[in-house]
């Protein structure tokens, strides 16, 4: 009897925050996971060991998502180690907050390099290599809808992610590959919490009717849904924000 082929997921930004929660959830779902990380070897090792301690299979690969050679190597490693790629979760991202009148343009360029070019490079390899029946999951933000002050540059970069996702979903016609974006609201990660005082955090937690911040596990649940059973959701942006309007 031939066994069912195990699905294989690449998770960029998978060593911390939402990316790590997504990697751990996909491993819990039975997928082999390749964690791509930018530079912190200690965090990447800890993420892999956490998955392995629960009986899952994972490796870590250092890769700059905006570097096409590094991303090609990432996919090569996934294919060599596990035989292919079925799911790509592109959670790597950079966020710098500043009013439009004051933002340093090098910070704008840095965000666009990771958030736009990085998404494009990862999705380019995904379009070439993800096996039929797979899923590509990119990360946007609810701020594209909430339009909060100081978020213009970040929201602009994530609006581009949504455009890439929708177009790629149509370009992969006939292959049974879904492409969607997840748009978290305020979520209790280091990326969100850094630089915010308690009053700001409390105010943002009250923006949704559930009156709390999201958790990485909340967002990982959406990723798990899109990576597996959600075969009829395609070319969409899912707002995972507790109902913030």
CSV table of C-alpha atoms in Angstrom, one decimal:
chain,number,residue,atom,x,y,z
A,1,UNK,CA,0.0,0.0,0.0
A,2,UNK,CA,1.4,3.4,-1.0
A,3,UNK,CA,1.4,5.9,1.8
A,4,UNK,CA,0.0,9.4,1.5
A,5,UNK,CA,2.7,11.9,0.5
A,6,UNK,CA,3.5,14.3,3.3
A,7,UNK,CA,3.1,17.9,2.5
A,8,UNK,CA,6.1,20.2,2.7
A,9,UNK,CA,5.9,23.9,3.8
A,10,UNK,CA,8.4,26.7,3.5
A,11,UNK,CA,7.8,29.4,6.0
A,12,UNK,CA,9.8,32.7,5.6
A,13,UNK,CA,10.2,34.7,8.8
A,14,UNK,CA,9.7,31.4,10.5
A,15,UNK,CA,12.0,31.8,13.5
A,16,UNK,CA,9.9,34.3,15.5
A,17,UNK,CA,6.5,35.9,15.9
A,18,UNK,CA,3.7,35.0,13.5
A,19,UNK,CA,6.0,33.1,11.2
A,20,UNK,CA,7.2,30.8,14.0
A,21,UNK,CA,3.6,30.2,15.2
A,22,UNK,CA,2.7,29.3,11.6
A,23,UNK,CA,5.6,26.9,11.3
A,24,UNK,CA,4.8,25.2,14.5
A,25,UNK,CA,1.1,24.9,13.6
A,26,UNK,CA,1.9,23.4,10.1
A,27,UNK,CA,4.3,20.9,11.7
A,28,UNK,CA,1.5,20.0,14.2
A,29,UNK,CA,-0.8,19.5,11.2
A,30,UNK,CA,1.7,16.9,9.9
A,31,UNK,CA,3.7,19.0,7.4
A,32,UNK,CA,7.5,19.0,7.1
A,33,UNK,CA,8.6,22.5,7.6
A,34,UNK,CA,11.6,24.5,6.2
A,35,UNK,CA,12.1,27.6,8.3
A,36,UNK,CA,13.7,30.5,6.4
A,37,UNK,CA,15.2,33.2,8.6
A,38,UNK,CA,17.2,36.4,8.0
A,39,UNK,CA,20.0,36.2,10.5
A,40,UNK,CA,19.3,35.1,14.1
A,41,UNK,CA,20.8,31.6,14.3
A,42,UNK,CA,19.8,31.1,17.9
A,43,UNK,CA,16.1,31.8,17.3
A,44,UNK,CA,16.1,29.6,14.2
A,45,UNK,CA,17.6,26.7,16.1
A,46,UNK,CA,15.1,27.1,18.9
A,47,UNK,CA,12.2,27.1,16.4
A,48,UNK,CA,13.4,23.9,14.8
A,49,UNK,CA,14.0,22.2,18.1
A,50,UNK,CA,10.6,23.2,19.4
A,51,UNK,CA,9.0,21.4,16.4
A,52,UNK,CA,11.2,18.4,16.7
A,53,UNK,CA,10.5,18.1,20.4
A,54,UNK,CA,6.8,17.6,19.5
A,55,UNK,CA,7.6,14.9,17.0
A,56,UNK,CA,7.6,17.1,13.9
A,57,UNK,CA,10.1,17.5,11.1
A,58,UNK,CA,11.9,20.8,10.5
A,59,UNK,CA,15.1,22.4,9.2
A,60,UNK,CA,16.2,26.0,9.1
A,61,UNK,CA,17.8,27.8,6.1
A,62,UNK,CA,19.2,31.3,6.3
A,63,UNK,CA,17.9,33.4,3.4
A,64,UNK,CA,17.4,37.0,2.5
A,65,UNK,CA,13.9,36.9,0.9
A,66,UNK,CA,14.8,39.7,-1.5
A,67,UNK,CA,17.9,37.9,-2.8
A,68,UNK,CA,16.9,35.7,-5.7
A,69,UNK,CA,19.9,33.3,-5.4
A,70,UNK,CA,19.3,32.8,-1.7
A,71,UNK,CA,15.6,32.1,-2.3
A,72,UNK,CA,16.4,29.7,-5.1
A,73,UNK,CA,18.8,27.9,-2.7
A,74,UNK,CA,16.0,27.8,-0.1
A,75,UNK,CA,13.7,26.0,-2.5
A,76,UNK,CA,16.5,23.7,-3.6
A,77,UNK,CA,17.1,22.7,0.0
A,78,UNK,CA,13.5,22.0,0.6
A,79,UNK,CA,13.3,19.8,-2.5
A,80,UNK,CA,16.6,18.0,-1.7
A,81,UNK,CA,15.6,17.4,1.9
A,82,UNK,CA,11.9,16.6,1.6
A,83,UNK,CA,11.3,15.9,-2.1
A,84,UNK,CA,9.3,19.0,-3.0
A,85,UNK,CA,7.3,22.0,-1.9
A,86,UNK,CA,3.5,22.2,-1.4
A,87,UNK,CA,3.0,25.2,0.8
A,88,UNK,CA,4.8,28.5,0.9
A,89,UNK,CA,4.0,30.9,3.8
A,90,UNK,CA,5.7,34.3,3.3
A,91,UNK,CA,5.7,35.8,6.7
A,92,UNK,CA,9.0,37.8,6.5
A,93,UNK,CA,8.4,41.5,6.8
A,94,UNK,CA,9.8,44.8,8.0
A,95,UNK,CA,7.8,47.6,9.6
A,96,UNK,CA,8.9,51.2,10.2
A,97,UNK,CA,6.3,53.6,11.5
A,98,UNK,CA,6.5,57.3,10.7
A,99,UNK,CA,4.3,60.1,9.3
A,100,UNK,CA,4.6,60.6,5.6
A,101,UNK,CA,6.2,64.0,6.1
A,102,UNK,CA,9.0,62.6,8.3
A,103,UNK,CA,9.8,59.1,7.2
A,104,UNK,CA,13.4,58.6,6.1
A,105,UNK,CA,13.4,57.3,2.5
A,106,UNK,CA,16.1,54.7,3.3
A,107,UNK,CA,13.6,53.2,5.7
A,108,UNK,CA,10.9,53.2,3.0
A,109,UNK,CA,13.4,51.5,0.6
A,110,UNK,CA,14.2,48.9,3.2
A,111,UNK,CA,10.6,48.1,3.8
A,112,UNK,CA,9.9,47.9,0.1
A,113,UNK,CA,12.9,45.6,-0.5
A,114,UNK,CA,11.7,43.0,2.0
A,115,UNK,CA,7.9,43.4,1.8
A,116,UNK,CA,7.5,44.0,-1.9
A,117,UNK,CA,10.6,42.6,-3.6
A,118,UNK,CA,10.9,39.8,-1.1
A,119,UNK,CA,7.3,38.8,-1.6
A,120,UNK,CA,7.8,38.9,-5.4
A,121,UNK,CA,11.0,36.8,-5.3
A,122,UNK,CA,9.5,34.2,-3.0
A,123,UNK,CA,6.3,34.0,-5.0
A,124,UNK,CA,8.3,33.7,-8.3
A,125,UNK,CA,10.0,30.6,-7.0
A,126,UNK,CA,6.7,29.3,-5.6
A,127,UNK,CA,5.0,29.7,-9.0
A,128,UNK,CA,7.8,27.7,-10.6
A,129,UNK,CA,8.1,25.0,-7.9
A,130,UNK,CA,5.0,24.4,-5.7
A,131,UNK,CA,3.5,21.1,-6.6
A,132,UNK,CA,0.0,21.0,-8.0
A,133,UNK,CA,-2.6,21.0,-5.2
A,134,UNK,CA,-0.4,23.4,-3.1
A,135,UNK,CA,-1.0,26.8,-1.5
A,136,UNK,CA,0.8,30.1,-1.3
A,137,UNK,CA,0.1,32.4,1.6
A,138,UNK,CA,1.4,35.9,1.8
A,139,UNK,CA,1.1,38.5,4.5
A,140,UNK,CA,-0.6,41.8,4.2
A,141,UNK,CA,-2.0,43.9,7.1
A,142,UNK,CA,-5.3,45.2,8.3
A,143,UNK,CA,-3.8,48.7,8.3
A,144,UNK,CA,-4.5,48.8,4.5
A,145,UNK,CA,-8.2,49.2,5.6
A,146,UNK,CA,-7.8,50.9,9.0
A,147,UNK,CA,-5.6,53.7,7.6
A,148,UNK,CA,-3.9,54.5,10.9
A,149,UNK,CA,-1.5,57.5,11.0
A,150,UNK,CA,2.2,56.7,10.7
A,151,UNK,CA,1.5,53.4,8.9
A,152,UNK,CA,1.4,54.8,5.3
A,153,UNK,CA,4.7,53.4,4.1
A,154,UNK,CA,4.1,50.0,5.6
A,155,UNK,CA,0.5,49.8,4.4
A,156,UNK,CA,1.6,50.8,0.9
A,157,UNK,CA,4.1,47.9,0.8
A,158,UNK,CA,1.5,45.5,2.0
A,159,UNK,CA,-1.1,46.7,-0.5
A,160,UNK,CA,1.4,45.6,-3.1
A,161,UNK,CA,1.5,42.1,-1.5
A,162,UNK,CA,-2.3,41.9,-2.0
A,163,UNK,CA,-1.9,42.8,-5.6
A,164,UNK,CA,0.8,40.2,-6.2
A,165,UNK,CA,-1.3,37.6,-4.5
A,166,UNK,CA,-4.5,38.2,-6.5
A,167,UNK,CA,-2.7,38.3,-9.9
A,168,UNK,CA,-0.6,35.2,-9.1
A,169,UNK,CA,-3.8,33.2,-8.2
A,170,UNK,CA,-5.0,33.9,-11.7
A,171,UNK,CA,-1.7,33.1,-13.3
A,172,UNK,CA,-1.7,29.6,-11.7
A,173,UNK,CA,-4.9,28.6,-13.4
A,174,UNK,CA,-5.2,24.9,-14.0
A,175,UNK,CA,-2.8,23.8,-11.3
A,176,UNK,CA,-5.1,23.6,-8.3
A,177,UNK,CA,-2.7,26.0,-6.4
A,178,UNK,CA,-4.4,28.6,-4.2
A,179,UNK,CA,-2.8,32.0,-3.5
A,180,UNK,CA,-4.1,34.2,-0.7
A,181,UNK,CA,-3.0,36.9,1.6
A,182,UNK,CA,-3.6,37.1,5.4
A,183,UNK,CA,-4.1,40.6,6.9
A,184,UNK,CA,-3.6,40.5,10.6
A,185,UNK,CA,-4.8,43.3,12.9
A,186,UNK,CA,-2.8,44.3,16.0
A,187,UNK,CA,-1.1,41.2,17.1
A,188,UNK,CA,1.1,40.7,20.2
A,189,UNK,CA,4.5,40.2,18.5
A,190,UNK,CA,7.8,41.9,19.0
A,191,UNK,CA,7.3,43.6,15.7
A,192,UNK,CA,4.1,45.2,16.8
A,193,UNK,CA,4.9,45.9,20.5
A,194,UNK,CA,8.3,47.5,19.9
A,195,UNK,CA,8.3,51.2,20.6
A,196,UNK,CA,4.7,51.4,21.8
A,197,UNK,CA,3.7,52.5,25.3
A,198,UNK,CA,1.0,50.8,27.3
A,199,UNK,CA,-1.7,53.3,26.5
A,200,UNK,CA,-1.2,52.8,22.8
A,201,UNK,CA,-1.2,49.1,23.1
A,202,UNK,CA,-4.4,49.2,25.2
A,203,UNK,CA,-6.1,51.6,22.7
A,204,UNK,CA,-5.2,49.3,19.8
A,205,UNK,CA,-6.4,46.2,21.6
A,206,UNK,CA,-9.8,47.9,22.0
A,207,UNK,CA,-10.2,48.5,18.3
A,208,UNK,CA,-12.0,45.2,17.7
A,209,UNK,CA,-15.2,44.1,19.5
A,210,UNK,CA,-13.3,41.2,21.2
A,211,UNK,CA,-11.2,43.9,22.9
A,212,UNK,CA,-7.9,42.1,22.9
A,213,UNK,CA,-4.8,41.9,20.8
A,214,UNK,CA,-4.5,39.0,18.4
A,215,UNK,CA,-2.0,36.3,19.2
A,216,UNK,CA,0.4,34.6,16.8
A,217,UNK,CA,-1.6,31.4,17.4
A,218,UNK,CA,-4.8,33.2,16.2
A,219,UNK,CA,-3.0,34.0,12.9
A,220,UNK,CA,-1.4,30.5,12.6
A,221,UNK,CA,-4.9,29.1,12.7
A,222,UNK,CA,-5.8,31.0,9.6
A,223,UNK,CA,-2.6,29.9,7.9
A,224,UNK,CA,-3.4,26.3,8.7
A,225,UNK,CA,-6.8,26.6,7.2
A,226,UNK,CA,-5.5,28.1,4.0
A,227,UNK,CA,-2.6,25.6,3.8
A,228,UNK,CA,-4.8,22.6,4.0
A,229,UNK,CA,-8.6,22.3,3.8
A,230,UNK,CA,-9.4,25.7,2.3
A,231,UNK,CA,-9.3,24.7,-1.3
A,232,UNK,CA,-12.1,26.9,-2.4
A,233,UNK,CA,-10.6,30.1,-1.1
A,234,UNK,CA,-8.4,31.6,-3.7
A,235,UNK,CA,-7.2,35.1,-4.7
A,236,UNK,CA,-8.5,36.6,-1.5
A,237,UNK,CA,-7.2,38.7,1.4
A,238,UNK,CA,-8.5,37.4,4.8
A,239,UNK,CA,-8.7,40.0,7.5
A,240,UNK,CA,-7.7,38.3,10.8
A,241,UNK,CA,-8.3,41.1,13.2
A,242,UNK,CA,-11.1,40.2,15.6
A,243,UNK,CA,-13.6,42.4,13.7
A,244,UNK,CA,-11.7,45.7,13.7
A,245,UNK,CA,-13.3,47.9,11.1
